Amino acid sequence: EPEVTQTPSHQVTQMGQEVILRCVPISNHLYFYWYRQILGQKVEFLVSFYNNEISEKSEIFDDQFSVERPDGSNFTLKIRSTKLEDSAMYFCASSERHWPELNTEAFFGQGTRLTVV
Amino acid sequence: SQQGEEDPQALSIQEGENATMNCSYKTSINNLQWYRQNSGRGLVHLILIRSNEREKHSGRLRVTLDTSKKSSSLLITASRAADTASYFCATDASYTQAGTALIFGKGTTLSVSS
């Protein structure tokens, strides 16, 4: 069964450093998303991406964050200068069609646990 | 903003019993989805119910939606130890007219003991 894969599974970085989280969405999907979950809290929407541009983003997704689809398979989330409060599980998701036009499900990866020290 | 809020926050039952989790939200929706998350793992999509649907079944799962009360329930029948996980409802939300995102609730932690 096709799945969304994320690498690395766990990353530890020093405050102020840049990190890039990587995702390989399901191959025929066109819509890509990043969510994050701070330990013990809700899963929060960060950004959606379609046709090589951001569709929309939440207030969390400030200038420190950026996304890119550098080639036909990868989808990356970059945090330019990490802060302690960026420590969280980051989930990538993809969907074949965009809600709510066809009400299709999003497939989530297993997540990257980012720890900023 | 729209939010799915589940209750109870935690639920402990014995194998074979049914588990019911509820979700409330604040504004109108196009659809509502339920996800499961095993500890420290990714989110697994369980079921989607559209705003014009009242009930949906998938295996041992039964989801209801009451748009007048802005609430949904997830029933897991004949629970198993493997059902132990956190369960989240998620509603669609539009930050802009360009697209939609999912707004997740805090989740219900279900523990099924054998």
GROMACS .gro file of C-alpha atoms in nm, chain A:
model
  117
    1GLU     CA    1   0.000   0.000   0.000
    2PRO     CA    2   0.145   0.342  -0.089
    3GLU     CA    3   0.254   0.553   0.202
    4VAL     CA    4   0.400   0.889   0.289
    5THR     CA    5   0.757   0.856   0.412
    6GLN     CA    6   0.941   1.105   0.625
    7THR     CA    7   1.308   1.135   0.711
    8PRO     CA    8   1.470   1.151   0.953
    9SER     CA    9   1.249   0.994   1.216
   10HIS     CA   10   1.424   1.193   1.486
   11GLN     CA   11   1.644   1.501   1.461
   12VAL     CA   12   1.822   1.686   1.736
   13THR     CA   13   1.950   2.032   1.660
   14GLN     CA   14   2.095   2.326   1.846
   15MET     CA   15   1.895   2.642   1.886
   16GLY     CA   16   1.957   2.879   1.598
   17GLN     CA   17   2.050   2.609   1.352
   18GLU     CA   18   1.865   2.540   1.030
   19VAL     CA   19   1.687   2.212   0.981
   20ILE     CA   20   1.528   2.052   0.679
   21LEU     CA   21   1.264   1.789   0.723
   22ARG     CA   22   1.200   1.567   0.427
   23CYS     CA   23   0.893   1.394   0.299
   24VAL     CA   24   0.812   1.176   0.003
   25PRO     CA   25   0.439   1.204  -0.064
   26ILE     CA   26   0.239   0.935  -0.237
   27SER     CA   27   0.333   0.946  -0.601
   28ASN     CA   28   0.003   1.037  -0.765
   29HIS     CA   29  -0.099   1.288  -0.502
   30LEU     CA   30  -0.107   1.654  -0.589
   31TYR     CA   31  -0.166   1.824  -0.255
   32PHE     CA   32   0.088   1.830   0.023
   33TYR     CA   33   0.072   1.947   0.382
   34TRP     CA   34   0.279   1.996   0.692
   35TYR     CA   35   0.135   1.968   1.041
   36ARG     CA   36   0.305   1.971   1.377
   37GLN     CA   37   0.221   1.830   1.717
   38ILE     CA   38   0.389   1.966   2.026
   39LEU     CA   39   0.412   1.695   2.290
   40GLY     CA   40   0.077   1.647   2.459
   41GLN     CA   41  -0.097   1.904   2.242
   42LYS     CA   42  -0.314   1.917   1.935
   43VAL     CA   43  -0.205   1.847   1.582
   44GLU     CA   44  -0.175   2.189   1.421
   45PHE     CA   45  -0.189   2.284   1.054
   46LEU     CA   46   0.116   2.463   0.919
   47VAL     CA   47   0.090   2.486   0.543
   48SER     CA   48  -0.063   2.337   0.231
   49PHE     CA   49   0.108   2.323  -0.107
   50TYR     CA   50  -0.023   2.268  -0.455
   51ASN     CA   51   0.114   2.324  -0.803
   52ASN     CA   52   0.451   2.434  -0.668
   53GLU     CA   53   0.317   2.706  -0.447
   54ILE     CA   54   0.172   2.754  -0.104
   55SER     CA   55  -0.206   2.731  -0.104
   56GLU     CA   56  -0.247   2.858   0.247
   57LYS     CA   57  -0.067   2.874   0.576
   58SER     CA   58  -0.148   2.919   0.940
   59GLU     CA   59  -0.021   3.185   1.177
   60ILE     CA   60   0.240   2.938   1.299
   61PHE     CA   61   0.404   2.932   0.958
   62ASP     CA   62   0.603   3.254   0.988
   63ASP     CA   63   0.909   3.375   0.799
   64GLN     CA   64   1.127   3.116   0.971
   65PHE     CA   65   0.948   2.840   0.783
   66SER     CA   66   0.959   2.757   0.415
   67VAL     CA   67   0.853   2.466   0.199
   68GLU     CA   68   0.984   2.339  -0.127
   69ARG     CA   69   0.933   2.064  -0.377
   70PRO     CA   70   1.286   2.043  -0.513
   71ASP     CA   71   1.214   1.756  -0.750
   72GLY     CA   72   0.929   1.534  -0.856
   73SER     CA   73   0.920   1.329  -0.540
   74ASN     CA   74   1.040   1.520  -0.234
   75PHE     CA   75   0.860   1.781  -0.028
   76THR     CA   76   1.063   1.962   0.236
   77LEU     CA   77   1.001   2.185   0.534
   78LYS     CA   78   1.284   2.416   0.632
   79ILE     CA   79   1.313   2.597   0.961
   80ARG     CA   80   1.579   2.863   0.924
   81SER     CA   81   1.673   2.939   1.280
   82THR     CA   82   1.525   2.691   1.521
   83LYS     CA   83   1.389   2.790   1.858
   84LEU     CA   84   1.328   2.576   2.161
   85GLU     CA   85   0.954   2.603   2.102
   86ASP     CA   86   0.993   2.446   1.758
   87SER     CA   87   1.046   2.112   1.930
   88ALA     CA   88   0.758   1.896   1.813
   89MET     CA   89   0.657   1.608   1.593
   90TYR     CA   90   0.623   1.726   1.236
   91PHE     CA   91   0.387   1.538   1.008
   92CYS     CA   92   0.378   1.550   0.633
   93ALA     CA   93   0.056   1.456   0.456
   94SER     CA   94  -0.062   1.427   0.100
   95SER     CA   95  -0.393   1.385  -0.071
   96GLU     CA   96  -0.507   1.301  -0.417
   97ARG     CA   97  -0.763   1.574  -0.432
   98HIS     CA   98  -0.818   1.872  -0.216
   99TRP     CA   99  -1.092   1.898   0.040
  100PRO     CA  100  -1.374   1.963   0.019
  101GLU     CA  101  -1.424   1.920  -0.353
  102LEU     CA  102  -1.407   1.544  -0.341
  103ASN     CA  103  -1.381   1.492   0.033
  104THR     CA  104  -1.082   1.262   0.009
  105GLU     CA  105  -0.866   1.157   0.296
  106ALA     CA  106  -0.517   1.278   0.370
  107PHE     CA  107  -0.244   1.023   0.422
  108PHE     CA  108   0.001   1.111   0.696
  109GLY     CA  109   0.360   1.007   0.737
  110GLN     CA  110   0.503   0.867   1.058
  111GLY     CA  111   0.646   1.201   1.152
  112THR     CA  112   0.983   1.353   1.233
  113ARG     CA  113   1.046   1.425   1.598
  114LEU     CA  114   1.244   1.748   1.615
  115THR     CA  115   1.422   1.829   1.938
  116VAL     CA  116   1.580   2.171   1.970
  117VAL     CA  117   1.836   2.199   2.249
   0.00000   0.00000   0.00000
